[in-house]
mmCIF file of C-alpha atoms in Angstrom:
data_model
loop_
_atom_site.group_PDB
_atom_site.id
_atom_site.type_symbol
_atom_site.label_atom_id
_atom_site.label_comp_id
_atom_site.label_asym_id
_atom_site.label_seq_id
_atom_site.Cartn_x
_atom_site.Cartn_y
_atom_site.Cartn_z
ATOM 1 C CA MET U 286 144.890 63.690 -78.312
ATOM 2 C CA LYS U 287 142.465 61.034 -79.557
ATOM 3 C CA LYS U 288 143.171 58.906 -76.451
ATOM 4 C CA ILE U 289 142.435 61.865 -74.212
ATOM 5 C CA VAL U 290 139.111 62.455 -75.955
ATOM 6 C CA ILE U 291 138.182 58.766 -75.640
ATOM 7 C CA LEU U 292 139.083 58.697 -71.930
ATOM 8 C CA ALA U 293 137.073 61.858 -71.323
ATOM 9 C CA ALA U 294 134.060 60.337 -73.083
ATOM 10 C CA LEU U 295 134.333 57.151 -71.017
ATOM 11 C CA ALA U 296 134.580 59.177 -67.799
ATOM 12 C CA ALA U 297 131.514 61.176 -68.751
ATOM 13 C CA ALA U 298 129.602 57.978 -69.564
ATOM 14 C CA ALA U 299 130.604 56.428 -66.245
ATOM 15 C CA GLY U 300 129.512 59.562 -64.404
ATOM 16 C CA ALA U 301 126.146 59.515 -66.185
ATOM 17 C CA ALA U 302 125.616 55.843 -65.314
ATOM 18 C CA SER U 303 126.463 56.554 -61.689
ATOM 19 C CA ALA U 304 124.061 59.487 -61.637
ATOM 20 C CA GLN U 305 121.296 57.265 -62.997
ATOM 21 C CA SER U 306 121.767 54.658 -60.249
ATOM 22 C CA SER U 307 121.678 57.063 -57.298
ATOM 23 C CA SER U 308 120.089 60.384 -56.422
ATOM 24 C CA VAL U 309 120.184 62.924 -53.600
ATOM 25 C CA THR U 310 117.448 65.517 -53.056
ATOM 26 C CA LEU U 311 117.453 68.638 -50.915
ATOM 27 C CA PHE U 312 113.941 69.626 -49.811
ATOM 28 C CA GLY U 313 112.106 71.717 -47.284
ATOM 29 C CA ILE U 314 109.120 73.792 -46.201
ATOM 30 C CA ALA U 315 108.942 77.324 -44.825
ATOM 31 C CA ASP U 316 105.631 78.081 -43.100
ATOM 32 C CA ALA U 317 104.729 81.066 -40.927
ATOM 33 C CA ALA U 318 101.398 82.448 -39.684
ATOM 34 C CA VAL U 319 100.086 85.448 -37.798
ATOM 35 C CA ARG U 320 98.254 83.906 -34.851
ATOM 36 C CA GLN U 321 96.052 85.039 -31.996
ATOM 37 C CA VAL U 322 95.175 82.730 -29.124
ATOM 38 C CA LYS U 323 92.899 83.361 -26.160
ATOM 39 C CA ASN U 324 93.232 80.842 -23.346
ATOM 40 C CA GLY U 325 90.794 81.640 -20.582
ATOM 41 C CA ASP U 326 90.987 85.411 -20.018
ATOM 42 C CA THR U 327 94.513 85.797 -21.418
ATOM 43 C CA SER U 328 95.246 86.428 -25.076
ATOM 44 C CA LEU U 329 98.468 86.434 -27.071
ATOM 45 C CA LYS U 330 99.292 87.631 -30.595
ATOM 46 C CA SER U 331 102.316 86.046 -32.234
ATOM 47 C CA LEU U 332 104.037 85.009 -35.421
ATOM 48 C CA ALA U 333 103.991 81.209 -35.328
ATOM 49 C CA SER U 334 105.778 78.580 -37.392
ATOM 50 C CA GLY U 335 104.060 75.609 -39.026
ATOM 51 C CA GLY U 336 100.365 76.484 -39.156
ATOM 52 C CA TYR U 337 99.756 74.369 -42.275
ATOM 53 C CA ASN U 338 102.927 72.252 -42.544
ATOM 54 C CA SER U 339 105.750 71.986 -40.043
ATOM 55 C CA SER U 340 108.760 73.986 -41.243
ATOM 56 C CA ARG U 341 111.631 71.675 -42.138
ATOM 57 C CA LEU U 342 114.868 71.215 -44.052
ATOM 58 C CA GLY U 343 115.921 67.811 -45.261
ATOM 59 C CA VAL U 344 118.072 65.729 -47.523
ATOM 60 C CA ARG U 345 117.186 62.269 -48.822
ATOM 61 C CA GLY U 346 118.692 59.862 -51.273
ATOM 62 C CA VAL U 347 118.401 56.430 -52.826
ATOM 63 C CA GLU U 348 120.863 54.153 -54.602
ATOM 64 C CA ASP U 349 120.018 51.256 -56.883
ATOM 65 C CA LEU U 350 122.076 48.269 -55.726
ATOM 66 C CA GLY U 351 120.878 46.001 -58.505
ATOM 67 C CA GLY U 352 118.795 42.858 -58.403
ATOM 68 C CA GLY U 353 115.723 44.775 -57.229
ATOM 69 C CA LEU U 354 117.488 46.029 -54.080
ATOM 70 C CA SER U 355 118.106 49.664 -53.207
ATOM 71 C CA ALA U 356 119.425 51.620 -50.238
ATOM 72 C CA GLY U 357 118.127 54.941 -49.000
ATOM 73 C CA PHE U 358 118.572 57.564 -46.325
ATOM 74 C CA TRP U 359 116.395 60.408 -45.026
ATOM 75 C CA LEU U 360 117.561 63.206 -42.711
ATOM 76 C CA GLU U 361 115.003 65.862 -41.762
ATOM 77 C CA HIS U 362 115.488 68.850 -39.456
ATOM 78 C CA GLY U 363 112.667 70.915 -37.955
ATOM 79 C CA TYR U 364 113.040 74.650 -37.404
ATOM 80 C CA ASN U 365 110.955 77.698 -36.490
ATOM 81 C CA VAL U 366 110.523 80.283 -39.245
ATOM 82 C CA ASP U 367 109.473 83.000 -36.803
ATOM 83 C CA SER U 368 112.735 82.913 -34.821
ATOM 84 C CA GLY U 369 115.143 80.837 -36.905
ATOM 85 C CA SER U 370 115.609 78.485 -33.951
ATOM 86 C CA VAL U 371 115.589 74.688 -33.983
ATOM 87 C CA SER U 372 112.269 73.112 -33.058
ATOM 88 C CA ASP U 373 113.972 70.517 -30.826
ATOM 89 C CA THR U 374 117.078 71.562 -28.908
ATOM 90 C CA THR U 375 117.941 67.945 -28.043
ATOM 91 C CA ARG U 376 117.991 66.602 -31.619
ATOM 92 C CA PHE U 377 119.128 68.292 -34.840
ATOM 93 C CA TRP U 378 117.550 65.714 -37.174
ATOM 94 C CA ASN U 379 114.523 65.666 -34.898
ATOM 95 C CA ARG U 380 111.855 64.915 -37.483
ATOM 96 C CA ARG U 381 113.430 61.922 -39.180
ATOM 97 C CA ALA U 382 116.837 60.266 -39.315
ATOM 98 C CA THR U 383 116.721 56.889 -41.065
ATOM 99 C CA VAL U 384 118.635 54.542 -43.337
ATOM 100 C CA SER U 385 116.815 51.846 -45.323
ATOM 101 C CA LEU U 386 117.077 48.757 -47.458
ATOM 102 C CA ILE U 387 114.231 48.447 -49.980
ATOM 103 C CA SER U 388 113.254 45.479 -52.128
ATOM 104 C CA GLY U 389 110.246 43.818 -53.686
ATOM 105 C CA ILE U 390 109.266 42.360 -50.307
ATOM 106 C CA GLY U 391 109.221 45.708 -48.521
ATOM 107 C CA GLU U 392 111.436 48.157 -46.671
ATOM 108 C CA VAL U 393 113.487 47.785 -43.503
ATOM 109 C CA ARG U 394 113.993 51.246 -41.993
ATOM 110 C CA LEU U 395 116.367 52.010 -39.109
ATOM 111 C CA GLY U 396 116.343 55.185 -37.005
ATOM 112 C CA ARG U 397 114.068 57.920 -35.708
ATOM 113 C CA ASP U 398 110.698 58.109 -37.446
ATOM 114 C CA PHE U 399 106.948 58.384 -36.889
ATOM 115 C CA SER U 400 105.433 55.705 -34.659
ATOM 116 C CA PRO U 401 102.745 53.575 -36.368
ATOM 117 C CA THR U 402 100.153 54.568 -33.760
ATOM 118 C CA TYR U 403 100.716 58.257 -34.563
ATOM 119 C CA THR U 404 100.206 57.812 -38.309
ATOM 120 C CA GLY U 405 97.140 55.716 -37.444
ATOM 121 C CA TYR U 406 95.232 58.860 -36.488
ATOM 122 C CA ALA U 407 97.235 61.785 -37.924
ATOM 123 C CA ASP U 408 96.654 60.555 -41.493
ATOM 124 C CA TYR U 409 92.925 61.147 -40.909
ATOM 125 C CA ASP U 410 93.216 64.576 -39.301
ATOM 126 C CA PRO U 411 91.604 67.167 -41.633
ATOM 127 C CA PHE U 412 94.251 69.687 -40.508
ATOM 128 C CA GLY U 413 97.201 67.349 -40.985
ATOM 129 C CA ASP U 414 97.954 67.662 -37.273
ATOM 130 C CA ASN U 415 99.283 71.216 -37.737
ATOM 131 C CA GLY U 416 98.245 74.624 -36.488
ATOM 132 C CA VAL U 417 95.440 75.605 -34.124
ATOM 133 C CA GLY U 418 93.144 72.888 -35.523
ATOM 134 C CA ALA U 419 95.586 69.995 -34.939
ATOM 135 C CA SER U 420 94.375 66.849 -33.187
ATOM 136 C CA SER U 421 97.641 66.056 -31.370
ATOM 137 C CA LYS U 422 96.622 68.459 -28.581
ATOM 138 C CA PHE U 423 94.402 65.582 -27.404
ATOM 139 C CA ASP U 424 97.224 63.008 -27.482
ATOM 140 C CA SER U 425 97.861 63.020 -23.734
ATOM 141 C CA SER U 426 100.586 60.905 -22.145
ATOM 142 C CA LEU U 427 98.310 60.587 -19.082
ATOM 143 C CA GLY U 428 100.937 61.838 -16.654
ATOM 144 C CA THR U 429 103.731 59.509 -17.822
ATOM 145 C CA ALA U 430 107.075 60.307 -19.451
ATOM 146 C CA ARG U 431 106.133 58.597 -22.735
ATOM 147 C CA ASP U 432 108.342 59.829 -25.604
ATOM 148 C CA THR U 433 106.753 57.835 -28.435
ATOM 149 C CA GLY U 434 103.531 59.750 -29.018
ATOM 150 C CA THR U 435 104.604 61.152 -32.393
ATOM 151 C CA ARG U 436 108.035 59.681 -33.147
ATOM 152 C CA ALA U 437 110.324 57.127 -31.573
ATOM 153 C CA ASP U 438 114.123 56.963 -31.415
ATOM 154 C CA ASN U 439 116.117 53.816 -32.196
ATOM 155 C CA GLN U 440 113.331 52.214 -34.221
ATOM 156 C CA VAL U 441 113.525 49.188 -36.446
ATOM 157 C CA THR U 442 110.557 49.351 -38.823
ATOM 158 C CA TYR U 443 109.278 47.074 -41.548
ATOM 159 C CA LEU U 444 106.964 48.511 -44.220
ATOM 160 C CA THR U 445 105.161 46.425 -46.817
ATOM 161 C CA PRO U 446 105.700 47.063 -50.552
ATOM 162 C CA GLY U 447 103.136 48.958 -52.568
ATOM 163 C CA ASN U 448 101.997 46.041 -54.737
ATOM 164 C CA LEU U 449 99.701 44.173 -52.352
ATOM 165 C CA GLY U 450 96.383 45.143 -53.911
ATOM 166 C CA GLY U 451 95.769 48.008 -51.529
ATOM 167 C CA LEU U 452 96.905 46.291 -48.328
ATOM 168 C CA TYR U 453 99.621 48.056 -46.342
ATOM 169 C CA ALA U 454 101.292 47.600 -42.974
ATOM 170 C CA ARG U 455 104.138 48.820 -40.813
ATOM 171 C CA VAL U 456 105.576 47.296 -37.656
ATOM 172 C CA SER U 457 108.055 49.092 -35.394
ATOM 173 C CA VAL U 458 110.187 48.114 -32.416
ATOM 174 C CA ALA U 459 112.199 50.666 -30.435
ATOM 175 C CA ALA U 460 114.539 49.186 -27.837
ATOM 176 C CA GLY U 461 114.558 52.310 -25.693
ATOM 177 C CA GLU U 462 118.187 51.617 -24.790
ATOM 178 C CA GLY U 463 117.443 51.587 -21.067
ATOM 179 C CA ALA U 464 115.312 54.737 -20.948
ATOM 180 C CA LEU U 465 111.750 54.490 -19.633
ATOM 181 C CA GLY U 466 109.234 56.116 -21.951
ATOM 182 C CA LYS U 467 111.225 55.214 -25.084
ATOM 183 C CA ARG U 468 110.838 51.427 -25.338
ATOM 184 C CA TYR U 469 108.044 50.911 -27.853
ATOM 185 C CA VAL U 470 106.417 48.261 -30.015
ATOM 186 C CA GLY U 471 103.571 48.995 -32.371
ATOM 187 C CA GLY U 472 101.980 48.338 -35.716
ATOM 188 C CA ARG U 473 99.427 49.506 -38.231
ATOM 189 C CA LEU U 474 97.459 47.506 -40.796
ATOM 190 C CA GLY U 475 95.354 49.123 -43.491
ATOM 191 C CA TYR U 476 93.740 49.007 -46.912
ATOM 192 C CA ALA U 477 93.803 51.856 -49.439
ATOM 193 C CA ALA U 478 92.355 51.555 -52.918
ATOM 194 C CA GLY U 479 90.428 54.051 -55.009
ATOM 195 C CA PRO U 480 88.514 56.465 -52.781
ATOM 196 C CA LEU U 481 88.759 54.318 -49.613
ATOM 197 C CA ASP U 482 91.469 54.219 -46.945
ATOM 198 C CA VAL U 483 90.963 52.382 -43.630
ATOM 199 C CA SER U 484 93.462 51.228 -41.008
ATOM 200 C CA ALA U 485 93.843 50.038 -37.419
ATOM 201 C CA SER U 486 96.830 50.502 -35.122
ATOM 202 C CA TYR U 487 98.096 49.405 -31.718
ATOM 203 C CA GLY U 488 101.169 50.162 -29.630
ATOM 204 C CA GLU U 489 102.724 49.851 -26.174
ATOM 205 C CA THR U 490 105.391 51.964 -24.462
ATOM 206 C CA LEU U 491 107.273 50.900 -21.333
ATOM 207 C CA VAL U 492 106.995 53.666 -18.698
ATOM 208 C CA ALA U 493 107.559 54.096 -14.971
ATOM 209 C CA PRO U 494 104.910 52.050 -13.105
ATOM 210 C CA VAL U 495 101.616 53.641 -12.125
ATOM 211 C CA ALA U 496 99.412 51.613 -9.772
ATOM 212 C CA GLY U 497 101.498 48.560 -10.620
ATOM 213 C CA GLU U 498 101.140 49.021 -14.399
ATOM 214 C CA ASP U 499 104.142 49.884 -16.614
ATOM 215 C CA GLN U 500 102.644 49.618 -20.120
ATOM 216 C CA PHE U 501 101.180 52.713 -21.762
ATOM 217 C CA LYS U 502 98.776 51.327 -24.387
ATOM 218 C CA THR U 503 97.349 53.043 -27.465
ATOM 219 C CA ALA U 504 94.881 51.744 -30.024
ATOM 220 C CA GLY U 505 93.207 53.436 -32.953
ATOM 221 C CA PHE U 506 91.104 53.185 -36.071
ATOM 222 C CA GLY U 507 90.836 55.561 -39.005
ATOM 223 C CA ALA U 508 88.860 55.813 -42.227
ATOM 224 C CA ALA U 509 88.692 58.172 -45.191
ATOM 225 C CA TYR U 510 86.480 58.161 -48.269
ATOM 226 C CA ASN U 511 86.722 60.529 -51.214
ATOM 227 C CA PHE U 512 83.300 61.215 -52.724
ATOM 228 C CA GLY U 513 84.779 63.567 -55.310
ATOM 229 C CA PHE U 514 82.899 66.639 -54.154
ATOM 230 C CA ALA U 515 84.299 66.076 -50.626
ATOM 231 C CA LYS U 516 86.599 63.765 -48.701
ATOM 232 C CA ALA U 517 85.223 62.479 -45.396
ATOM 233 C CA LEU U 518 87.637 61.673 -42.550
ATOM 234 C CA PHE U 519 87.164 59.841 -39.257
ATOM 235 C CA TYR U 520 89.424 58.504 -36.530
ATOM 236 C CA PHE U 521 89.157 57.017 -33.070
ATOM 237 C CA ARG U 522 92.015 56.479 -30.658
ATOM 238 C CA GLN U 523 92.268 55.405 -27.064
ATOM 239 C CA ALA U 524 95.161 55.807 -24.637
ATOM 240 C CA LYS U 525 95.239 53.751 -21.438
ATOM 241 C CA MET U 526 97.554 53.801 -18.430
ATOM 242 C CA ALA U 527 96.520 51.753 -15.398
ATOM 243 C CA ASP U 528 92.977 52.984 -14.593
ATOM 244 C CA TYR U 529 93.271 56.201 -16.628
ATOM 245 C CA GLU U 530 91.758 56.203 -20.141
ATOM 246 C CA LEU U 531 91.357 58.909 -22.762
ATOM 247 C CA ALA U 532 89.242 58.225 -25.849
ATOM 248 C CA VAL U 533 89.321 60.714 -28.722
ATOM 249 C CA TYR U 534 86.932 60.816 -31.680
ATOM 250 C CA GLY U 535 87.564 62.973 -34.735
ATOM 251 C CA LEU U 536 85.258 63.683 -37.684
ATOM 252 C CA GLY U 537 86.142 66.005 -40.542
ATOM 253 C CA ALA U 538 86.087 66.764 -44.243
ATOM 254 C CA HIS U 539 88.022 68.327 -47.107
ATOM 255 C CA VAL U 540 85.854 70.147 -49.650
ATOM 256 C CA PRO U 541 87.492 71.420 -52.881
ATOM 257 C CA VAL U 542 86.602 75.068 -53.543
ATOM 258 C CA GLY U 543 88.137 76.748 -56.585
ATOM 259 C CA ASN U 544 91.932 76.619 -56.296
ATOM 260 C CA GLY U 545 91.760 75.597 -52.680
ATOM 261 C CA VAL U 546 90.291 73.316 -50.053
ATOM 262 C CA LEU U 547 87.825 74.026 -47.252
ATOM 263 C CA ARG U 548 88.750 72.051 -44.107
ATOM 264 C CA VAL U 549 86.391 71.338 -41.233
ATOM 265 C CA GLY U 550 86.743 69.154 -38.158
ATOM 266 C CA TYR U 551 85.045 68.180 -34.913
ATOM 267 C CA THR U 552 86.910 66.436 -32.067
ATOM 268 C CA HIS U 553 85.615 64.993 -28.796
ATOM 269 C CA ALA U 554 87.893 63.862 -25.948
ATOM 270 C CA ASN U 555 86.403 61.662 -23.225
ATOM 271 C CA ALA U 556 88.423 60.914 -20.078
ATOM 272 C CA SER U 557 87.555 58.155 -17.625
ATOM 273 C CA GLY U 558 88.997 56.432 -14.550
ATOM 274 C CA ASN U 559 91.515 57.834 -12.078
ATOM 275 C CA ASN U 560 94.856 59.558 -12.535
ATOM 276 C CA ALA U 561 98.137 58.622 -10.809
ATOM 277 C CA ALA U 562 97.091 60.575 -7.719
ATOM 278 C CA GLY U 563 93.882 58.542 -7.471
ATOM 279 C CA ALA U 564 91.594 61.439 -8.423
ATOM 280 C CA SER U 565 88.673 60.837 -10.788
ATOM 281 C CA VAL U 566 89.052 62.260 -14.305
ATOM 282 C CA ASP U 567 85.552 61.347 -15.513
ATOM 283 C CA ALA U 568 84.508 65.002 -15.826
ATOM 284 C CA ASN U 569 87.633 66.112 -17.745
ATOM 285 C CA ASP U 570 86.186 66.010 -21.258
ATOM 286 C CA ALA U 571 86.524 68.469 -24.129
ATOM 287 C CA ASN U 572 85.134 69.355 -27.565
ATOM 288 C CA GLN U 573 86.814 71.159 -30.443
ATOM 289 C CA LEU U 574 85.419 72.782 -33.590
ATOM 290 C CA ALA U 575 87.849 73.886 -36.293
ATOM 291 C CA LEU U 576 87.387 75.495 -39.696
ATOM 292 C CA GLY U 577 89.977 76.473 -42.279
ATOM 293 C CA TYR U 578 90.672 77.222 -45.908
ATOM 294 C CA VAL U 579 93.810 76.670 -47.998
ATOM 295 C CA HIS U 580 94.231 78.640 -51.234
ATOM 296 C CA ASN U 581 96.868 77.223 -53.563
ATOM 297 C CA LEU U 582 98.783 79.939 -55.407
ATOM 298 C CA SER U 583 100.889 77.239 -57.095
ATOM 299 C CA LYS U 584 101.952 73.635 -56.496
ATOM 300 C CA ARG U 585 104.464 74.862 -53.918
ATOM 301 C CA THR U 586 102.902 77.964 -52.394
ATOM 302 C CA ALA U 587 99.665 78.370 -50.446
ATOM 303 C CA LEU U 588 97.843 80.931 -48.338
ATOM 304 C CA TYR U 589 95.762 79.541 -45.480
ATOM 305 C CA GLY U 590 93.556 80.507 -42.593
ATOM 306 C CA THR U 591 92.311 78.432 -39.650
ATOM 307 C CA ALA U 592 90.096 79.083 -36.636
ATOM 308 C CA ALA U 593 89.531 76.701 -33.715
ATOM 309 C CA TYR U 594 87.490 76.631 -30.518
ATOM 310 C CA VAL U 595 87.956 74.235 -27.583
ATOM 311 C CA LYS U 596 85.464 73.923 -24.733
ATOM 312 C CA ASN U 597 86.877 72.144 -21.686
ATOM 313 C CA LYS U 598 84.897 70.500 -18.923
ATOM 314 C CA GLY U 599 85.922 69.633 -15.364
ATOM 315 C CA ASN U 600 89.668 70.087 -14.970
ATOM 316 C CA ALA U 601 90.573 69.518 -18.633
ATOM 317 C CA THR U 602 93.221 71.882 -20.039
ATOM 318 C CA PHE U 603 93.219 71.172 -23.785
ATOM 319 C CA ALA U 604 94.157 74.329 -25.719
ATOM 320 C CA VAL U 605 94.441 75.337 -29.384
ATOM 321 C CA ALA U 606 98.027 76.410 -28.568
ATOM 322 C CA SER U 607 100.116 75.882 -25.449
ATOM 323 C CA THR U 608 100.727 79.579 -24.749
ATOM 324 C CA PRO U 609 99.463 81.475 -22.895
ATOM 325 C CA ALA U 610 98.781 79.060 -20.012
ATOM 326 C CA LEU U 611 95.199 77.809 -19.811
ATOM 327 C CA PRO U 612 93.451 77.448 -16.431
ATOM 328 C CA ALA U 613 91.637 74.138 -15.911
ATOM 329 C CA GLY U 614 88.140 73.932 -17.364
ATOM 330 C CA GLN U 615 88.433 77.139 -19.396
ATOM 331 C CA LYS U 616 87.735 77.802 -23.079
ATOM 332 C CA SER U 617 90.453 78.176 -25.681
ATOM 333 C CA THR U 618 90.096 79.943 -29.037
ATOM 334 C CA GLY U 619 92.551 80.774 -31.766
ATOM 335 C CA TYR U 620 92.930 81.777 -35.361
ATOM 336 C CA GLU U 621 95.846 82.092 -37.748
ATOM 337 C CA VAL U 622 96.516 83.350 -41.273
ATOM 338 C CA GLY U 623 99.694 82.163 -42.914
ATOM 339 C CA LEU U 624 101.852 81.441 -45.930
ATOM 340 C CA ARG U 625 103.520 78.114 -46.788
ATOM 341 C CA HIS U 626 106.167 77.531 -49.440
ATOM 342 C CA SER U 627 107.844 74.222 -50.211
ATOM 343 C CA PHE U 628 111.022 73.577 -52.154
#
């Protein structure tokens, strides 16, 4: 009997040691909003998913391998709260699917993840690139089949450790595996310490040739400064394909108010050059104003409201939401009131 007790105690101790060296976490967000959008003369009321944070379900884990080395994985699935459907019918783990080795000299991450050029502007979007106020509506692929605007498949990424005195960087290479629009190389270099965060990014994606050019190029700069009473945000990004360029400027702020945050943003999109058909796009500019408020009921639950207005010029078709269809050069307005809960 004594031997059995001793063996049981040793098994329990071994299990505890194993539990201390590795961990697995289930996490997610459920976010839904009542939304109304008017694109041109057509309006649509709907229940939308992801007005404040994209709805997701994920599992992640890390194991201590000893000697300062650890291994990790991250699998994250996007879904629509309003319908229960997947947000990407071609990929189940569409948001992130990576495995990593992490040490004192940084992290090597393999798999589908954000592209550095996306984080280079989205991190400075006052609306977190979600809902009717999101800035990604201005991230045009300029008529190409680029598939690396937000995330890239088959990436190999290196990320610096967090002990470099505020300096940080990430460099990614995606082979594309023979598919045009998926072969990508890009990087981001920044500095974040105290109230200041600044970074610059650059990337190229191999696409089908346009006017003899097969490299879709993106470059950006972002800055944020927390004054205490408000956090100021700014970003600039430029996309270029052959003679077609789109420059986007964003300026915004987060202002703490009671248990919540007031969010405000202004975005200007300036097109120049000629498209693939040889037509001038110089007049196809747009401006957006967005205003929102997030009220935190707890650390995990928040009520929010956002309103946005886009004024298009020329043949521009930027819209606060993609449905209903927006005729060229028309105005787009939208508002949403929603609830977000994380777990």
